[in-house]
PDB file of C-alpha atoms in Angstrom:
ATOM      1  CA  MET A   1      74.852 103.045 112.043  1.00  0.00           C
ATOM      2  CA  THR A   2      76.647  99.930 110.825  1.00  0.00           C
ATOM      3  CA  TYR A   3      76.242  98.851 107.204  1.00  0.00           C
ATOM      4  CA  ALA A   4      76.290  95.150 106.423  1.00  0.00           C
ATOM      5  CA  ARG A   5      78.736  93.792 103.892  1.00  0.00           C
ATOM      6  CA  PRO A   6      77.960  90.908 101.530  1.00  0.00           C
ATOM      7  CA  THR A   7      80.073  87.792 101.757  1.00  0.00           C
ATOM      8  CA  PHE A   8      82.426  86.568  99.027  1.00  0.00           C
ATOM      9  CA  ASP A   9      84.439  83.430  98.539  1.00  0.00           C
ATOM     10  CA  SER A  10      87.883  83.302 100.146  1.00  0.00           C
ATOM     11  CA  ASP A  11      89.908  83.408  96.926  1.00  0.00           C
ATOM     12  CA  PRO A  12      92.286  86.409  97.146  1.00  0.00           C
ATOM     13  CA  ASP A  13      91.936  86.925  93.400  1.00  0.00           C
ATOM     14  CA  SER A  14      88.211  87.592  93.861  1.00  0.00           C
ATOM     15  CA  VAL A  15      88.712  90.836  95.794  1.00  0.00           C
ATOM     16  CA  PRO A  16      86.044  93.223  94.447  1.00  0.00           C
ATOM     17  CA  ARG A  17      87.550  95.581  91.884  1.00  0.00           C
ATOM     18  CA  MET A  18      86.907  99.277  91.434  1.00  0.00           C
ATOM     19  CA  PRO A  19      84.888 100.011  88.268  1.00  0.00           C
ATOM     20  CA  PRO A  20      87.136 101.734  85.717  1.00  0.00           C
ATOM     21  CA  TRP A  21      84.655 104.563  85.214  1.00  0.00           C
ATOM     22  CA  VAL A  22      85.388 105.783  88.751  1.00  0.00           C
ATOM     23  CA  THR A  23      88.944 106.648  87.804  1.00  0.00           C
ATOM     24  CA  SER A  24      88.371 107.567  84.168  1.00  0.00           C
ATOM     25  CA  ALA A  25      85.481 110.006  84.717  1.00  0.00           C
ATOM     26  CA  HIS A  26      86.349 113.716  84.639  1.00  0.00           C
ATOM     27  CA  ALA A  27      84.353 115.500  87.352  1.00  0.00           C
ATOM     28  CA  GLU A  28      84.024 119.281  87.328  1.00  0.00           C
ATOM     29  CA  THR A  29      81.205 120.041  89.744  1.00  0.00           C
ATOM     30  CA  LEU A  30      80.950 119.220  93.438  1.00  0.00           C
ATOM     31  CA  GLU A  31      77.931 117.036  92.658  1.00  0.00           C
ATOM     32  CA  ASP A  32      79.908 114.959  90.144  1.00  0.00           C
ATOM     33  CA  VAL A  33      82.974 114.480  92.323  1.00  0.00           C
ATOM     34  CA  ALA A  34      80.744 113.615  95.293  1.00  0.00           C
ATOM     35  CA  PHE A  35      79.098 110.906  93.200  1.00  0.00           C
ATOM     36  CA  LEU A  36      82.495 109.434  92.293  1.00  0.00           C
ATOM     37  CA  SER A  37      83.767 109.486  95.862  1.00  0.00           C
ATOM     38  CA  GLY A  38      80.575 107.774  97.008  1.00  0.00           C
ATOM     39  CA  ALA A  39      81.087 105.034  94.424  1.00  0.00           C
ATOM     40  CA  ALA A  40      84.736 104.620  95.416  1.00  0.00           C
ATOM     41  CA  LEU A  41      83.937 104.433  99.129  1.00  0.00           C
ATOM     42  CA  SER A  42      81.113 101.976  98.461  1.00  0.00           C
ATOM     43  CA  HIS A  43      83.504  99.546  96.780  1.00  0.00           C
ATOM     44  CA  LEU A  44      86.149 100.062  99.438  1.00  0.00           C
ATOM     45  CA  HIS A  45      83.489  99.280 102.052  1.00  0.00           C
ATOM     46  CA  LEU A  46      83.143  95.812 100.528  1.00  0.00           C
ATOM     47  CA  VAL A  47      86.886  95.203 100.674  1.00  0.00           C
ATOM     48  CA  LEU A  48      87.133  96.274 104.320  1.00  0.00           C
ATOM     49  CA  GLY A  49      84.900  93.351 105.217  1.00  0.00           C
ATOM     50  CA  TYR A  50      86.577  90.845 102.921  1.00  0.00           C
ATOM     51  CA  GLU A  51      88.239  88.008 104.862  1.00  0.00           C
ATOM     52  CA  PRO A  52      91.272  87.330 102.588  1.00  0.00           C
ATOM     53  CA  VAL A  53      92.449  90.949 102.981  1.00  0.00           C
ATOM     54  CA  PRO A  54      94.669  91.301 106.092  1.00  0.00           C
ATOM     55  CA  GLN A  55      92.811  94.272 107.517  1.00  0.00           C
ATOM     56  CA  ALA A  56      95.252  95.271 110.275  1.00  0.00           C
ATOM     57  CA  LEU A  57      98.164  95.101 107.820  1.00  0.00           C
ATOM     58  CA  LEU A  58      96.231  97.174 105.293  1.00  0.00           C
ATOM     59  CA  ARG A  59      95.538  99.875 107.901  1.00  0.00           C
ATOM     60  CA  ASP A  60      99.158  99.864 109.064  1.00  0.00           C
ATOM     61  CA  ARG A  61     100.454 100.306 105.524  1.00  0.00           C
ATOM     62  CA  LEU A  62      97.918 103.068 104.838  1.00  0.00           C
ATOM     63  CA  ALA A  63      98.994 104.700 108.103  1.00  0.00           C
ATOM     64  CA  LEU A  64     102.574 104.809 106.825  1.00  0.00           C
ATOM     65  CA  ARG A  65     101.415 106.510 103.637  1.00  0.00           C
ATOM     66  CA  ALA A  66      99.357 109.009 105.615  1.00  0.00           C
ATOM     67  CA  ALA A  67     102.361 109.760 107.829  1.00  0.00           C
ATOM     68  CA  GLU A  68     104.562 110.270 104.770  1.00  0.00           C
ATOM     69  CA  ALA A  69     102.034 112.755 103.363  1.00  0.00           C
ATOM     70  CA  CYS A  70     101.766 114.642 106.659  1.00  0.00           C
ATOM     71  CA  VAL A  71     105.538 114.857 106.979  1.00  0.00           C
ATOM     72  CA  ALA A  72     105.638 116.344 103.471  1.00  0.00           C
ATOM     73  CA  PHE A  73     102.947 118.883 104.457  1.00  0.00           C
ATOM     74  CA  SER A  74     105.271 120.099 107.214  1.00  0.00           C
ATOM     75  CA  GLY A  75     108.105 120.595 104.737  1.00  0.00           C
ATOM     76  CA  ARG A  76     110.203 117.651 105.921  1.00  0.00           C
ATOM     77  CA  LEU A  77     111.850 115.191 103.553  1.00  0.00           C
ATOM     78  CA  GLU A  78     111.496 111.817 105.311  1.00  0.00           C
ATOM     79  CA  ARG A  79     110.066 109.141 103.033  1.00  0.00           C
ATOM     80  CA  ALA A  80     108.344 105.876 103.916  1.00  0.00           C
ATOM     81  CA  GLY A  81     111.569 103.904 104.373  1.00  0.00           C
ATOM     82  CA  GLU A  82     113.004 106.505 106.720  1.00  0.00           C
ATOM     83  CA  LEU A  83     109.789 106.600 108.739  1.00  0.00           C
ATOM     84  CA  ARG A  84     109.933 102.821 109.066  1.00  0.00           C
ATOM     85  CA  ASP A  85     113.461 103.121 110.408  1.00  0.00           C
ATOM     86  CA  VAL A  86     112.489 105.761 112.959  1.00  0.00           C
ATOM     87  CA  VAL A  87     109.635 103.666 114.329  1.00  0.00           C
ATOM     88  CA  HIS A  88     111.160 100.191 114.263  1.00  0.00           C
ATOM     89  CA  LEU A  89     114.733 100.961 115.243  1.00  0.00           C
ATOM     90  CA  LEU A  90     113.915 103.068 118.302  1.00  0.00           C
ATOM     91  CA  ARG A  91     115.629 101.929 121.473  1.00  0.00           C
ATOM     92  CA  PRO A  92     114.198 102.427 124.973  1.00  0.00           C
ATOM     93  CA  GLY A  93     114.586 106.059 125.919  1.00  0.00           C
ATOM     94  CA  ASP A  94     115.087 107.277 122.334  1.00  0.00           C
ATOM     95  CA  LEU A  95     112.993 110.191 121.072  1.00  0.00           C
ATOM     96  CA  PRO A  96     111.352 109.578 117.689  1.00  0.00           C
ATOM     97  CA  GLY A  97     111.502 113.214 116.557  1.00  0.00           C
ATOM     98  CA  PRO A  98     108.685 115.072 114.748  1.00  0.00           C
ATOM     99  CA  ALA A  99     108.505 112.693 111.788  1.00  0.00           C
ATOM    100  CA  GLY A 100     108.566 109.649 114.044  1.00  0.00           C
ATOM    101  CA  GLU A 101     105.836 111.099 116.253  1.00  0.00           C
ATOM    102  CA  THR A 102     103.688 111.624 113.170  1.00  0.00           C
ATOM    103  CA  CYS A 103     104.164 108.021 112.089  1.00  0.00           C
ATOM    104  CA  LEU A 104     103.481 106.682 115.584  1.00  0.00           C
ATOM    105  CA  ALA A 105     100.316 108.784 115.884  1.00  0.00           C
ATOM    106  CA  TRP A 106      98.883 107.363 112.668  1.00  0.00           C
ATOM    107  CA  ARG A 107      99.789 103.801 113.634  1.00  0.00           C
ATOM    108  CA  ARG A 108      98.206 104.153 117.083  1.00  0.00           C
ATOM    109  CA  ALA A 109      95.102 105.732 115.548  1.00  0.00           C
ATOM    110  CA  THR A 110      94.468 102.648 113.407  1.00  0.00           C
ATOM    111  CA  GLU A 111      95.219  99.953 115.981  1.00  0.00           C
ATOM    112  CA  LYS A 112      92.102 100.228 118.164  1.00  0.00           C
ATOM    113  CA  PRO A 113      88.414 100.606 117.289  1.00  0.00           C
ATOM    114  CA  VAL A 114      87.373 104.235 116.857  1.00  0.00           C
ATOM    115  CA  THR A 115      86.595 105.885 120.199  1.00  0.00           C
ATOM    116  CA  VAL A 116      87.607 109.150 121.829  1.00  0.00           C
ATOM    117  CA  LYS A 117      89.729 107.123 124.261  1.00  0.00           C
ATOM    118  CA  ALA A 118      91.575 105.480 121.371  1.00  0.00           C
ATOM    119  CA  LEU A 119      92.187 108.867 119.754  1.00  0.00           C
ATOM    120  CA  VAL A 120      93.599 110.224 123.018  1.00  0.00           C
ATOM    121  CA  ARG A 121      95.960 107.244 123.014  1.00  0.00           C
ATOM    122  CA  ALA A 122      97.063 108.175 119.490  1.00  0.00           C
ATOM    123  CA  LEU A 123      97.493 111.859 120.374  1.00  0.00           C
ATOM    124  CA  PRO A 124      98.131 112.002 124.131  1.00  0.00           C
ATOM    125  CA  GLU A 125      98.902 115.726 124.061  1.00  0.00           C
ATOM    126  CA  LEU A 126      95.190 116.407 123.448  1.00  0.00           C
ATOM    127  CA  GLN A 127      92.319 116.167 125.909  1.00  0.00           C
ATOM    128  CA  GLY A 128      89.350 113.883 125.348  1.00  0.00           C
ATOM    129  CA  ASP A 129      86.835 116.717 125.749  1.00  0.00           C
ATOM    130  CA  GLN A 130      88.517 118.741 123.025  1.00  0.00           C
ATOM    131  CA  ILE A 131      88.630 115.738 120.691  1.00  0.00           C
ATOM    132  CA  ALA A 132      84.948 114.992 121.301  1.00  0.00           C
ATOM    133  CA  SER A 133      84.088 118.627 120.578  1.00  0.00           C
ATOM    134  CA  TRP A 134      85.908 118.526 117.249  1.00  0.00           C
ATOM    135  CA  LEU A 135      84.278 115.228 116.275  1.00  0.00           C
ATOM    136  CA  ASP A 136      80.867 116.753 116.993  1.00  0.00           C
ATOM    137  CA  ALA A 137      81.572 119.555 114.503  1.00  0.00           C
ATOM    138  CA  GLY A 138      80.728 117.290 111.577  1.00  0.00           C
ATOM    139  CA  GLN A 139      77.192 117.109 110.229  1.00  0.00           C
ATOM    140  CA  GLY A 140      75.475 115.745 107.160  1.00  0.00           C
ATOM    141  CA  ALA A 141      76.745 113.083 104.764  1.00  0.00           C
ATOM    142  CA  PRO A 142      79.954 111.190 105.635  1.00  0.00           C
ATOM    143  CA  VAL A 143      82.417 113.161 103.488  1.00  0.00           C
ATOM    144  CA  SER A 144      80.852 116.483 104.431  1.00  0.00           C
ATOM    145  CA  ARG A 145      81.140 115.513 108.091  1.00  0.00           C
ATOM    146  CA  ALA A 146      84.796 114.631 107.660  1.00  0.00           C
ATOM    147  CA  ALA A 147      85.526 117.899 105.833  1.00  0.00           C
ATOM    148  CA  MET A 148      83.774 119.915 108.545  1.00  0.00           C
ATOM    149  CA  VAL A 149      85.845 118.234 111.252  1.00  0.00           C
ATOM    150  CA  LEU A 150      89.012 118.853 109.264  1.00  0.00           C
ATOM    151  CA  GLU A 151      88.068 122.516 108.908  1.00  0.00           C
ATOM    152  CA  ALA A 152      87.113 122.902 112.567  1.00  0.00           C
ATOM    153  CA  VAL A 153      90.443 121.560 113.811  1.00  0.00           C
ATOM    154  CA  LEU A 154      92.489 123.644 111.370  1.00  0.00           C
ATOM    155  CA  ASN A 155      90.534 126.795 112.267  1.00  0.00           C
ATOM    156  CA  ASP A 156      91.327 126.262 115.946  1.00  0.00           C
ATOM    157  CA  ALA A 157      94.896 125.041 115.424  1.00  0.00           C
ATOM    158  CA  PRO A 158      96.203 125.868 111.922  1.00  0.00           C
ATOM    159  CA  ARG A 159      99.420 123.864 112.371  1.00  0.00           C
ATOM    160  CA  ALA A 160      97.685 120.739 113.672  1.00  0.00           C
ATOM    161  CA  GLU A 161      97.469 118.949 110.313  1.00  0.00           C
ATOM    162  CA  VAL A 162      98.105 115.496 111.794  1.00  0.00           C
ATOM    163  CA  PRO A 163      95.314 115.600 114.425  1.00  0.00           C
ATOM    164  CA  ALA A 164      92.994 117.278 111.914  1.00  0.00           C
ATOM    165  CA  LEU A 165      93.453 114.528 109.340  1.00  0.00           C
ATOM    166  CA  ILE A 166      93.270 111.721 111.904  1.00  0.00           C
ATOM    167  CA  PHE A 167      90.006 113.104 113.305  1.00  0.00           C
ATOM    168  CA  ALA A 168      88.599 113.618 109.810  1.00  0.00           C
ATOM    169  CA  ASP A 169      89.335 109.988 108.923  1.00  0.00           C
ATOM    170  CA  ALA A 170      87.886 108.903 112.286  1.00  0.00           C
ATOM    171  CA  THR A 171      84.711 110.856 111.535  1.00  0.00           C
ATOM    172  CA  LEU A 172      84.479 109.269 108.099  1.00  0.00           C
ATOM    173  CA  ALA A 173      84.937 105.795 109.604  1.00  0.00           C
ATOM    174  CA  GLN A 174      82.197 106.378 112.168  1.00  0.00           C
ATOM    175  CA  ALA A 175      79.830 107.748 109.530  1.00  0.00           C
ATOM    176  CA  LEU A 176      80.404 104.723 107.282  1.00  0.00           C
ATOM    177  CA  GLY A 177      80.115 102.167 110.084  1.00  0.00           C
ATOM    178  CA  TRP A 178      83.779 101.130 109.992  1.00  0.00           C
ATOM    179  CA  ASP A 179      85.222  99.848 113.256  1.00  0.00           C
ATOM    180  CA  HIS A 180      88.690 101.355 112.746  1.00  0.00           C
ATOM    181  CA  VAL A 181      90.233 104.474 111.295  1.00  0.00           C
ATOM    182  CA  VAL A 182      91.227 103.818 107.687  1.00  0.00           C
ATOM    183  CA  PRO A 183      93.792 106.471 106.646  1.00  0.00           C
ATOM    184  CA  LEU A 184      92.582 107.936 103.359  1.00  0.00           C
ATOM    185  CA  LEU A 185      92.421 111.718 103.292  1.00  0.00           C
ATOM    186  CA  ALA A 186      96.051 112.623 104.012  1.00  0.00           C
ATOM    187  CA  ALA A 187      97.482 110.686 101.069  1.00  0.00           C
ATOM    188  CA  GLY A 188      94.936 112.176  98.653  1.00  0.00           C
ATOM    189  CA  LEU A 189      95.004 115.832  99.691  1.00  0.00           C
ATOM    190  CA  LYS A 190      97.569 118.344  98.482  1.00  0.00           C
ATOM    191  CA  ARG A 191      99.324 120.827 100.701  1.00  0.00           C
ATOM    192  CA  ALA A 192      97.324 123.669  99.148  1.00  0.00           C
ATOM    193  CA  ASP A 193      94.068 121.839  99.949  1.00  0.00           C
ATOM    194  CA  MET A 194      94.765 122.223 103.656  1.00  0.00           C
ATOM    195  CA  ARG A 195      94.235 125.986 103.298  1.00  0.00           C
ATOM    196  CA  LYS A 196      90.828 125.625 101.646  1.00  0.00           C
ATOM    197  CA  ARG A 197      87.560 126.049 103.493  1.00  0.00           C
ATOM    198  CA  GLY A 198      83.857 125.456 102.934  1.00  0.00           C
ATOM    199  CA  GLU A 199      82.758 124.019  99.599  1.00  0.00           C
ATOM    200  CA  ASP A 200      86.298 124.130  98.207  1.00  0.00           C
ATOM    201  CA  LEU A 201      87.547 121.923 101.044  1.00  0.00           C
ATOM    202  CA  ARG A 202      84.642 119.493 100.642  1.00  0.00           C
ATOM    203  CA  SER A 203      85.395 119.183  96.937  1.00  0.00           C
ATOM    204  CA  ALA A 204      89.083 118.574  97.705  1.00  0.00           C
ATOM    205  CA  CYS A 205      88.126 115.849 100.208  1.00  0.00           C
ATOM    206  CA  HIS A 206      85.883 114.124  97.675  1.00  0.00           C
ATOM    207  CA  ARG A 207      88.692 114.137  95.105  1.00  0.00           C
ATOM    208  CA  ALA A 208      91.193 112.913  97.664  1.00  0.00           C
ATOM    209  CA  LEU A 209      88.940 110.025  98.638  1.00  0.00           C
ATOM    210  CA  VAL A 210      88.520 108.892  95.039  1.00  0.00           C
ATOM    211  CA  SER A 211      92.267 108.605  94.516  1.00  0.00           C
ATOM    212  CA  SER A 212      92.965 107.166  97.976  1.00  0.00           C
ATOM    213  CA  ALA A 213      90.160 104.606  97.804  1.00  0.00           C
ATOM    214  CA  VAL A 214      91.400 103.419  94.413  1.00  0.00           C
ATOM    215  CA  GLU A 215      94.917 103.036  95.809  1.00  0.00           C
ATOM    216  CA  ALA A 216      93.595 101.257  98.916  1.00  0.00           C
ATOM    217  CA  MET A 217      91.701  98.822  96.684  1.00  0.00           C
ATOM    218  CA  ARG A 218      94.860  98.110  94.678  1.00  0.00           C
ATOM    219  CA  LEU A 219      96.850  97.604  97.859  1.00  0.00           C
ATOM    220  CA  SER A 220      94.131  95.316  99.273  1.00  0.00           C
ATOM    221  CA  THR A 221      94.329  93.046  96.244  1.00  0.00           C
ATOM    222  CA  ASP A 222      98.120  92.869  96.488  1.00  0.00           C
ATOM    223  CA  LEU A 223      98.086  92.190 100.240  1.00  0.00           C
ATOM    224  CA  ALA A 224      95.394  89.513  99.885  1.00  0.00           C
ATOM    225  CA  ARG A 225      97.584  87.585  97.454  1.00  0.00           C
ATOM    226  CA  ARG A 226     100.721  88.024  99.542  1.00  0.00           C
ATOM    227  CA  ALA A 227      98.912  87.015 102.737  1.00  0.00           C
ATOM    228  CA  ALA A 228      97.511  83.898 101.042  1.00  0.00           C
ATOM    229  CA  HIS A 229     101.022  82.896  99.978  1.00  0.00           C
ATOM    230  CA  LEU A 230     102.420  83.458 103.473  1.00  0.00           C
ATOM    231  CA  LYS A 231      99.665  81.317 104.989  1.00  0.00           C
ATOM    232  CA  ALA A 232     100.325  78.610 102.387  1.00  0.00           C
ATOM    233  CA  VAL A 233     104.030  78.348 103.243  1.00  0.00           C
ATOM    234  CA  ALA A 234     103.529  78.672 107.019  1.00  0.00           C
ATOM    235  CA  PRO A 235     103.202  74.865 107.548  1.00  0.00           C
ATOM    236  CA  LYS A 236     106.742  74.479 106.164  1.00  0.00           C
ATOM    237  CA  LEU A 237     108.181  76.513 109.027  1.00  0.00           C
ATOM    238  CA  ARG A 238     109.559  74.358 111.798  1.00  0.00           C
ATOM    239  CA  ALA A 239     110.851  76.989 114.234  1.00  0.00           C
ATOM    240  CA  LYS A 240     109.135  77.229 117.588  1.00  0.00           C
ATOM    241  CA  GLY A 241     107.267  80.522 117.607  1.00  0.00           C
ATOM    242  CA  ALA A 242     106.859  80.557 113.825  1.00  0.00           C
ATOM    243  CA  GLU A 243     103.068  80.725 114.067  1.00  0.00           C
ATOM    244  CA  ALA A 244     103.229  83.848 116.227  1.00  0.00           C
ATOM    245  CA  ALA A 245     105.814  85.330 113.867  1.00  0.00           C
ATOM    246  CA  VAL A 246     103.543  84.766 110.863  1.00  0.00           C
ATOM    247  CA  SER A 247     100.733  86.508 112.731  1.00  0.00           C
ATOM    248  CA  MET A 248     102.970  89.537 113.224  1.00  0.00           C
ATOM    249  CA  PHE A 249     103.780  89.689 109.521  1.00  0.00           C
ATOM    250  CA  LEU A 250     100.055  89.573 108.740  1.00  0.00           C
ATOM    251  CA  THR A 251      99.266  92.561 110.968  1.00  0.00           C
ATOM    252  CA  GLN A 252     102.283  94.904 110.709  1.00  0.00           C
ATOM    253  CA  ASP A 253     103.757  96.864 107.842  1.00  0.00           C
ATOM    254  CA  ALA A 254     107.306  95.931 108.881  1.00  0.00           C
ATOM    255  CA  VAL A 255     108.848  93.583 111.415  1.00  0.00           C
ATOM    256  CA  ALA A 256     112.375  93.584 112.814  1.00  0.00           C
ATOM    257  CA  PRO A 257     113.824  90.124 113.557  1.00  0.00           C
ATOM    258  CA  ALA A 258     114.570  91.256 117.116  1.00  0.00           C
ATOM    259  CA  SER A 259     110.835  91.790 117.721  1.00  0.00           C
ATOM    260  CA  LEU A 260     109.901  88.214 116.782  1.00  0.00           C
ATOM    261  CA  PRO A 261     109.171  85.718 119.584  1.00  0.00           C
ATOM    262  CA  LEU A 262     112.308  83.683 118.792  1.00  0.00           C
ATOM    263  CA  PRO A 263     115.997  83.796 119.754  1.00  0.00           C
ATOM    264  CA  ASP A 264     117.964  86.268 117.626  1.00  0.00           C
ATOM    265  CA  ARG A 265     119.650  83.702 115.389  1.00  0.00           C
ATOM    266  CA  SER A 266     116.431  81.730 114.908  1.00  0.00           C
ATOM    267  CA  ALA A 267     114.530  84.915 114.084  1.00  0.00           C
ATOM    268  CA  ARG A 268     117.033  85.944 111.421  1.00  0.00           C
ATOM    269  CA  ARG A 269     117.013  82.429 109.987  1.00  0.00           C
ATOM    270  CA  LEU A 270     113.204  82.427 109.867  1.00  0.00           C
ATOM    271  CA  CYS A 271     113.143  85.763 108.034  1.00  0.00           C
ATOM    272  CA  ASP A 272     115.700  84.517 105.511  1.00  0.00           C
ATOM    273  CA  ARG A 273     113.640  81.368 105.010  1.00  0.00           C
ATOM    274  CA  LEU A 274     110.480  83.401 104.375  1.00  0.00           C
ATOM    275  CA  VAL A 275     112.340  85.557 101.863  1.00  0.00           C
ATOM    276  CA  ASP A 276     113.576  82.425 100.073  1.00  0.00           C
ATOM    277  CA  LEU A 277     109.999  81.158  99.945  1.00  0.00           C
ATOM    278  CA  GLY A 278     108.814  84.458  98.487  1.00  0.00           C
ATOM    279  CA  ALA A 279     106.492  85.041 101.452  1.00  0.00           C
ATOM    280  CA  VAL A 280     108.045  88.245 102.803  1.00  0.00           C
ATOM    281  CA  ARG A 281     110.409  90.912 101.474  1.00  0.00           C
ATOM    282  CA  GLU A 282     113.404  92.616 103.022  1.00  0.00           C
ATOM    283  CA  LEU A 283     112.405  96.278 103.026  1.00  0.00           C
ATOM    284  CA  THR A 284     115.623  98.197 103.647  1.00  0.00           C
ATOM    285  CA  GLY A 285     118.312  96.880 101.307  1.00  0.00           C
ATOM    286  CA  ARG A 286     120.779  96.907 104.206  1.00  0.00           C
ATOM    287  CA  ASP A 287     123.017  94.155 105.472  1.00  0.00           C
ATOM    288  CA  THR A 288     122.239  94.994 109.110  1.00  0.00           C
ATOM    289  CA  PHE A 289     119.230  96.368 110.987  1.00  0.00           C
ATOM    290  CA  ARG A 290     116.922  94.782 108.459  1.00  0.00           C
ATOM    291  CA  LEU A 291     113.153  95.047 108.353  1.00  0.00           C
ATOM    292  CA  TYR A 292     110.826  92.531 106.720  1.00  0.00           C
ATOM    293  CA  GLY A 293     107.245  92.769 105.522  1.00  0.00           C
ATOM    294  CA  VAL A 294     104.610  91.010 103.441  1.00  0.00           C
TER     295      VAL A 294
END
């Protein structure tokens, strides 16, 4: 089922805001926390159909946060900046390593509309039949369905946290009528939550979705403003290929100058120009091998 979204004006400052009572309320029972997660997801649903928010960029940035959380679950220390480096500075033939594979899996999971085929593309080591079987494990309301899928995968493969969380978010997206996976659960769950089962796991998922939806709303507002500024300064760019470059910045968390559709020197000059205009930021703090993003 697909749920319609109301239309709003195109002002980035009019992004719907989360009611403060969602974050200030103290929920003890499963019923209370389920109510709050439903309210949070309802408001996020509006934002995911809001034109000024760069949706692909939002998903890519949430994917990075989900990857960072999953890497932490596995006991590794790579943070967001290091994961960016692994993904964007790979050369042909290089192996990304476990942390890089985690980041790539989340990015691939969010790029295409939710289907079993798209999930196989994100996690090619798994078979489509097995993925479909796990997705069918969820029943009931959206968050309950997602929690049941998460539990089913972890029961079958206790160390498969990344696939489990990707499939849980995919199940949630399908239940809510979202076209794409929106990474939410991984960043909100704690490592100890991954060992919970039944009602305890459902409660943990509801709590995770409240905090993650609030953060996604905040990020959406920020990205809407930044995207509006980038679009406003785009006519000032004279380089051939600048329009395609701007499109890349509006869809990807980070962009290396070498990946832009311009000669190397022109690409670096364009990135410096966008930084001077306040439209993009340099994300690494390095003098070489720089990455840029909205």
